[in-house]
mmCIF file of C-alpha atoms in Angstrom:
data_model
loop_
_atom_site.group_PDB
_atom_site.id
_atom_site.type_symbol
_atom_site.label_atom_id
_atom_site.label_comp_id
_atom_site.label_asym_id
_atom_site.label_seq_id
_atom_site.Cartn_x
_atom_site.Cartn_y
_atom_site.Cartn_z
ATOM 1 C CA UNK A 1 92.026 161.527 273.169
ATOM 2 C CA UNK A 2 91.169 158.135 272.143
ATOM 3 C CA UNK A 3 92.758 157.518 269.010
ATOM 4 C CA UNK A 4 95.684 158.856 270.567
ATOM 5 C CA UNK A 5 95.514 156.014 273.514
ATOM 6 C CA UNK A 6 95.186 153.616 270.936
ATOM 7 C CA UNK A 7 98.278 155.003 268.978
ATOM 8 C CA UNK A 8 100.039 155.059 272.174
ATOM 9 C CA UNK A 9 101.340 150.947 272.204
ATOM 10 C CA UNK A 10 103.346 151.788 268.778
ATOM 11 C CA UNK A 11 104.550 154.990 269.391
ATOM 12 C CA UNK A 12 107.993 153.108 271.170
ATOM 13 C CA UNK A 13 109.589 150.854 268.101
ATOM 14 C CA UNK A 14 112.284 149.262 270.178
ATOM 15 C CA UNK A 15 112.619 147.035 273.258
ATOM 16 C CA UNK A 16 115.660 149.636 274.579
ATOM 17 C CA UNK A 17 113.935 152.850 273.954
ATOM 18 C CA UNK A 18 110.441 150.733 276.150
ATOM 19 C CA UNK A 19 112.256 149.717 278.885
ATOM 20 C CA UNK A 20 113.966 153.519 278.830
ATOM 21 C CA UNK A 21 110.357 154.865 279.183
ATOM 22 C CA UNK A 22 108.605 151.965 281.167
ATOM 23 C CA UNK A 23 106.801 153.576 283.877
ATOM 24 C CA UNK A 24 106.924 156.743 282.752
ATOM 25 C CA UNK A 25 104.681 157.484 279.815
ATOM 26 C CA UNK A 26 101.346 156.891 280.322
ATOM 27 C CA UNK A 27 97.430 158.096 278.732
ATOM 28 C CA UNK A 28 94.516 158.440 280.279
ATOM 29 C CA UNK A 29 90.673 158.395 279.256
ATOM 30 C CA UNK A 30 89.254 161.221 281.634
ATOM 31 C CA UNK A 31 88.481 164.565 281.756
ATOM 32 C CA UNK A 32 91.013 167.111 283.100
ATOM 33 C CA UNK A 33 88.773 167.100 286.869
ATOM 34 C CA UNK A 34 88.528 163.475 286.917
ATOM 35 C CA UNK A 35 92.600 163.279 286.299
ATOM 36 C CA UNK A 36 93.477 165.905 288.754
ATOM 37 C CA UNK A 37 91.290 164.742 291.681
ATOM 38 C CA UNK A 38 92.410 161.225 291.300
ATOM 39 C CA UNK A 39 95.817 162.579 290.989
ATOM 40 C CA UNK A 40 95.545 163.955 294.727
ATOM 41 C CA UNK A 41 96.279 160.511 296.163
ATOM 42 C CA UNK A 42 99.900 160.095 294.483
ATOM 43 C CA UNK A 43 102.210 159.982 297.205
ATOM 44 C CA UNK A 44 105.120 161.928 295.812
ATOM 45 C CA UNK A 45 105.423 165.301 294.526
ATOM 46 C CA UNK A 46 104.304 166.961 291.297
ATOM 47 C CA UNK A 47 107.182 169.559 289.933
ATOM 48 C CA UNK A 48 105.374 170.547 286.706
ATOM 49 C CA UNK A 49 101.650 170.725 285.785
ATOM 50 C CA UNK A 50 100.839 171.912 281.847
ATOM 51 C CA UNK A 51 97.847 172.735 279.962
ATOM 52 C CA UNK A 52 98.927 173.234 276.140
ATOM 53 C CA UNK A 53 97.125 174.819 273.756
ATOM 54 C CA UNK A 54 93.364 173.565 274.899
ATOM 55 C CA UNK A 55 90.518 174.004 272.275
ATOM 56 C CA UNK A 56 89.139 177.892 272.924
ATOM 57 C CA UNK A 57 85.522 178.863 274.126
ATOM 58 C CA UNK A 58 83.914 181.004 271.614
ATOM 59 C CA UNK A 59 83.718 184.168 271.523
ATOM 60 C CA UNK A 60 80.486 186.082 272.628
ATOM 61 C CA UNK A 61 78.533 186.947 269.201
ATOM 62 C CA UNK A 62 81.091 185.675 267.073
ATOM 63 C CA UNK A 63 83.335 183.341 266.001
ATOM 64 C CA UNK A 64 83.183 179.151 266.040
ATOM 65 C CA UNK A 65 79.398 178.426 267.208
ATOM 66 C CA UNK A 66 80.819 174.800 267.631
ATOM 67 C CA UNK A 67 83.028 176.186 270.749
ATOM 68 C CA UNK A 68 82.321 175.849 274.383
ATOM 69 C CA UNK A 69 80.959 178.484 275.905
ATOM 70 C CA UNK A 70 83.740 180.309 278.278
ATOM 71 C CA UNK A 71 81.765 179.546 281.581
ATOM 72 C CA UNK A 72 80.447 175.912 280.780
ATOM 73 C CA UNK A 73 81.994 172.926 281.811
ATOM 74 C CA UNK A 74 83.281 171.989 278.473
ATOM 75 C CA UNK A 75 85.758 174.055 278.559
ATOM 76 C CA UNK A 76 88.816 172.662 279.465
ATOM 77 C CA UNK A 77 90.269 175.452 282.365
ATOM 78 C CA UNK A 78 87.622 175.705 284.912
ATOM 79 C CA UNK A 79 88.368 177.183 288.121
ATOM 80 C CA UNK A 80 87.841 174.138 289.990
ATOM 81 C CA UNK A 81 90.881 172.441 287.483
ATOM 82 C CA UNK A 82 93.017 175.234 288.778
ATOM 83 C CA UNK A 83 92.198 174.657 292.123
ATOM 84 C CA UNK A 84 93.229 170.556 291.843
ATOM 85 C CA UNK A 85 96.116 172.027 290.047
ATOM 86 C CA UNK A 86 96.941 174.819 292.616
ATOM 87 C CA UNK A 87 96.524 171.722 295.451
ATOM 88 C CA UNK A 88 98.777 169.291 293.572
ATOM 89 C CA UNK A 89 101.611 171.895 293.315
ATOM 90 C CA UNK A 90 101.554 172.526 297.037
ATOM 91 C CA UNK A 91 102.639 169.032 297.870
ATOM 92 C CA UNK A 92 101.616 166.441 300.048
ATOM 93 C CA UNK A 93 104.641 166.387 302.334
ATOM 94 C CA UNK A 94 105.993 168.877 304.317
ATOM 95 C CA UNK A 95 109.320 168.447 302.496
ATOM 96 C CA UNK A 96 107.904 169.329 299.354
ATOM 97 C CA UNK A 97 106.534 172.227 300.741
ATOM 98 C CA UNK A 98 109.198 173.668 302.201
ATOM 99 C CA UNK A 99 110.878 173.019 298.535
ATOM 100 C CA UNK A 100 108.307 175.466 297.229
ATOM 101 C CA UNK A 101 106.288 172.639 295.180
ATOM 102 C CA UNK A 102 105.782 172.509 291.716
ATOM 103 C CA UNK A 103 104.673 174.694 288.326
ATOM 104 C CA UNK A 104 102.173 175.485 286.739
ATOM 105 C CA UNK A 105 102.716 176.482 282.713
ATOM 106 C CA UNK A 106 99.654 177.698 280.500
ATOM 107 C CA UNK A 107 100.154 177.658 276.272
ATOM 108 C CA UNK A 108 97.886 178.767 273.968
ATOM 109 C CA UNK A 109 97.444 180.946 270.797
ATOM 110 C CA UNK A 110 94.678 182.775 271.580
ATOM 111 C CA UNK A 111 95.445 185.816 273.352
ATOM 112 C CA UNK A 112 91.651 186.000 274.991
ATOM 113 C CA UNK A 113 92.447 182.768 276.297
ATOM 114 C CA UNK A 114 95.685 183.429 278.116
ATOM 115 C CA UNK A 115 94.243 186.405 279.691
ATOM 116 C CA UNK A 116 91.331 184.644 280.591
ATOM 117 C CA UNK A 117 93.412 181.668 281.941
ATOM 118 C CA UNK A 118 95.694 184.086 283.983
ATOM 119 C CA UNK A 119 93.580 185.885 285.868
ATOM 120 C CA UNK A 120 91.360 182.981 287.148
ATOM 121 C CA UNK A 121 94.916 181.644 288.208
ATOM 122 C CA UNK A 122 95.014 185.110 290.044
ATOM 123 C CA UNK A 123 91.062 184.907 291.439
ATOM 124 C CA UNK A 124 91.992 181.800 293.057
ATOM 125 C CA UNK A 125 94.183 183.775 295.708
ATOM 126 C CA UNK A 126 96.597 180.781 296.103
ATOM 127 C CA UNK A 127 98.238 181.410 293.353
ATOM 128 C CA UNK A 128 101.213 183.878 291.480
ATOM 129 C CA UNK A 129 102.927 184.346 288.678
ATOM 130 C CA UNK A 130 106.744 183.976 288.052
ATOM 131 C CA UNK A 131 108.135 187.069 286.092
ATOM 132 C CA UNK A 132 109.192 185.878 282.713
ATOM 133 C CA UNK A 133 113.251 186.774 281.761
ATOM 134 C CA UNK A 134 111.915 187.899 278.146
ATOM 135 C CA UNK A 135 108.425 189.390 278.650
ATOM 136 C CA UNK A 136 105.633 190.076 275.825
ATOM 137 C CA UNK A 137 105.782 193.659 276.342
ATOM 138 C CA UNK A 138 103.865 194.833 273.547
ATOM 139 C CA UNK A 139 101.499 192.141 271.810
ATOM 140 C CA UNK A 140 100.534 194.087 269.025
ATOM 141 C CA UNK A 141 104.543 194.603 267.926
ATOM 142 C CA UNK A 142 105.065 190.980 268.060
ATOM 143 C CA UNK A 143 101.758 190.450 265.741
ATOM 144 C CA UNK A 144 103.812 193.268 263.518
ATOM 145 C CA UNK A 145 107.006 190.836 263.514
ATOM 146 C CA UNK A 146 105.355 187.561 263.295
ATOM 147 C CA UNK A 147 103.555 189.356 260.152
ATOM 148 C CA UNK A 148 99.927 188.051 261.130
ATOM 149 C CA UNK A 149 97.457 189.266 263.505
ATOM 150 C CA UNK A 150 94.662 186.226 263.959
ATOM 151 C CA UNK A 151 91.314 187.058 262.847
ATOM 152 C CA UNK A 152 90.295 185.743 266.438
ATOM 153 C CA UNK A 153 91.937 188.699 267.950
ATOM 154 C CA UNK A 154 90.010 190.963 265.915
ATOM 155 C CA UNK A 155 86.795 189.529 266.790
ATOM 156 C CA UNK A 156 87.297 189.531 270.228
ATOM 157 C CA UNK A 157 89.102 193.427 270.177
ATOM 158 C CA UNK A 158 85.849 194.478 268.206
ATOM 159 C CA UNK A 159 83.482 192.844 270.911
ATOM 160 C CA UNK A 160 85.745 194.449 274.014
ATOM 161 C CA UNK A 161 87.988 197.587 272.612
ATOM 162 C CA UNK A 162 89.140 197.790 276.012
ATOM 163 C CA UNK A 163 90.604 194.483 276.762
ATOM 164 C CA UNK A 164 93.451 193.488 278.773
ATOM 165 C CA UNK A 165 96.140 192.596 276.377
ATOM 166 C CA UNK A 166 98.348 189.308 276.714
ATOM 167 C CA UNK A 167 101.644 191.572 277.818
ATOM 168 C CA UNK A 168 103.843 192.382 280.673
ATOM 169 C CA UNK A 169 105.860 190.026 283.080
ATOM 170 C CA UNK A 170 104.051 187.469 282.921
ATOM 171 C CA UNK A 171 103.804 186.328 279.705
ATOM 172 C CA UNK A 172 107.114 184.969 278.437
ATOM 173 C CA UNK A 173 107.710 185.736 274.267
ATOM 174 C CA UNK A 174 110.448 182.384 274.231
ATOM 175 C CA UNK A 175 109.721 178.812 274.825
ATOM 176 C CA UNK A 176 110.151 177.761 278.510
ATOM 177 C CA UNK A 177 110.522 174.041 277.426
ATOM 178 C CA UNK A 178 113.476 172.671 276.237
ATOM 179 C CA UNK A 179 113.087 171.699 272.355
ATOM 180 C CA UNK A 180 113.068 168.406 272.669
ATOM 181 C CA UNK A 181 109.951 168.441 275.291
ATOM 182 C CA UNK A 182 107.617 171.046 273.629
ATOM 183 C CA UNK A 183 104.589 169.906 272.083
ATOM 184 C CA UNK A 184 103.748 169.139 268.543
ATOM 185 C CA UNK A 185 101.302 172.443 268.419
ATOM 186 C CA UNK A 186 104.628 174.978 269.806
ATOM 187 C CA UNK A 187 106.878 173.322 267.316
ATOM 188 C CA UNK A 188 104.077 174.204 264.395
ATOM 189 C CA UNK A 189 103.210 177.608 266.088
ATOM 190 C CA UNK A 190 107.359 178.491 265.919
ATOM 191 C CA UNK A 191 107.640 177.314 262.498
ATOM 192 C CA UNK A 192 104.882 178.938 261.102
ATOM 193 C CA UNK A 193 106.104 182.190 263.044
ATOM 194 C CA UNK A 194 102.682 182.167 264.994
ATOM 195 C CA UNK A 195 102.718 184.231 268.366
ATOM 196 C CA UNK A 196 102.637 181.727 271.471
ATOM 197 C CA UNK A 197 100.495 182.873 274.660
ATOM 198 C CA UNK A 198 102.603 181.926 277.762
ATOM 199 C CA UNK A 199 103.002 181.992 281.378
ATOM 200 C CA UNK A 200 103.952 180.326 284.128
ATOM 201 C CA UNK A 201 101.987 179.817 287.414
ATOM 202 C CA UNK A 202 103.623 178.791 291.236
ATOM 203 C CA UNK A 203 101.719 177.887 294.492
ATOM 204 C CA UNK A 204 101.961 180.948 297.069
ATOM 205 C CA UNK A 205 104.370 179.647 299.926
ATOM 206 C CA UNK A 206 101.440 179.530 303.218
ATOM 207 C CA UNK A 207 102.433 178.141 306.572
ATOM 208 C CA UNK A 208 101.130 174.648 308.465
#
């Protein structure tokens, strides 16, 4: 995001709080591939990869005609991203390895999309899931609480009666990030009582 990269020099008003964060925040003009690949020749390890709330592909026959379709290249999570991603969390020492490497966590509100999202993680074959400690185990009852059911979910329910729903183990119904660390679209989504898609991703332990 441009503007954002451009914002980035005044988002730190003081000299303390810059030299706090020197070194550590940092933007980047490139696509999610281009980042990831030339992320492969950092020499230390990477303990948390996240993809939050990326703009959705459109639905087949309805929806946002300005959307990505789900198979191009414009859409953010490709299955070559998740195999960068999938790479980077295995480490490039063998210490890291045997520490398990990193995480992998997926956010969005579109329940197509974390479906979607989750099993190319699984197609992959390098890949599983951590079981969540509070689990989505019934989607449509948390639509019921939250009091809203998005109009996106209908489309795509309408299209494919038979879809996998966004429930089970694997998706988690609380925040995994502390509050200070989640993003600006969670903090709106939980204040606006809007259902959060979530799960979280490891590398499957192989041997050298």
């Amino acid at each position: 995001n441009q503007a954002m990269v451009n914002f980035g020099n005044g988002i730190i008003p003081s000299r303390d709080i810059f030299a706090q964060r020197m070194g550590r925040v940092h933007f980047f003009c490139l696509s999610a591939e281009d980042f990831l690949t030339k992320l492969r020749s950092y020499p230390g390890g990477v303990s948390m990869i996240m993809i939050n709330f990326p703009s959705p592909y459109r639905l087949d026959g309805a929806g946002n005609s300005q959307l990505p379709s789900k198979h191009s290249n414009q859409f953010m999570v490709t299955k070559k991203v998740l195999t960068l991603i999938a790479e980077l969390l295995y480490g490039n020492s063998k210490r890291e390895r045997e520490r398990g490497g990193g995480i992998f966590l997926f956010q969005t509100k579109c329940e197509d999309v974390a479906v979607y999202v989750k099993n190319l993680c699984l197609s992959l074959g390098t890949m599983e899931s951590i079981p969540c400690t509070n689990p989505i185990l019934d989607v449509e009852l948390r639509y019921k609480e939250s009091g809203k059911r998005p109009k996106r979910v209908d489309e795509w329910l309408k299209a494919t009666p038979t879809a996998e729903r966004a429930e089970g183990i694997v998706y988690s119904s609380t925040p995994l990030l502390p509050t200070g660390c989640r993003p600006e679209t969670e903090v709106q989504c939980s204040y606006e009582n809007t259902v959060v898609h979530r799960f979280v991703f490891q590398r499957k332990a192989r041997q050298d």
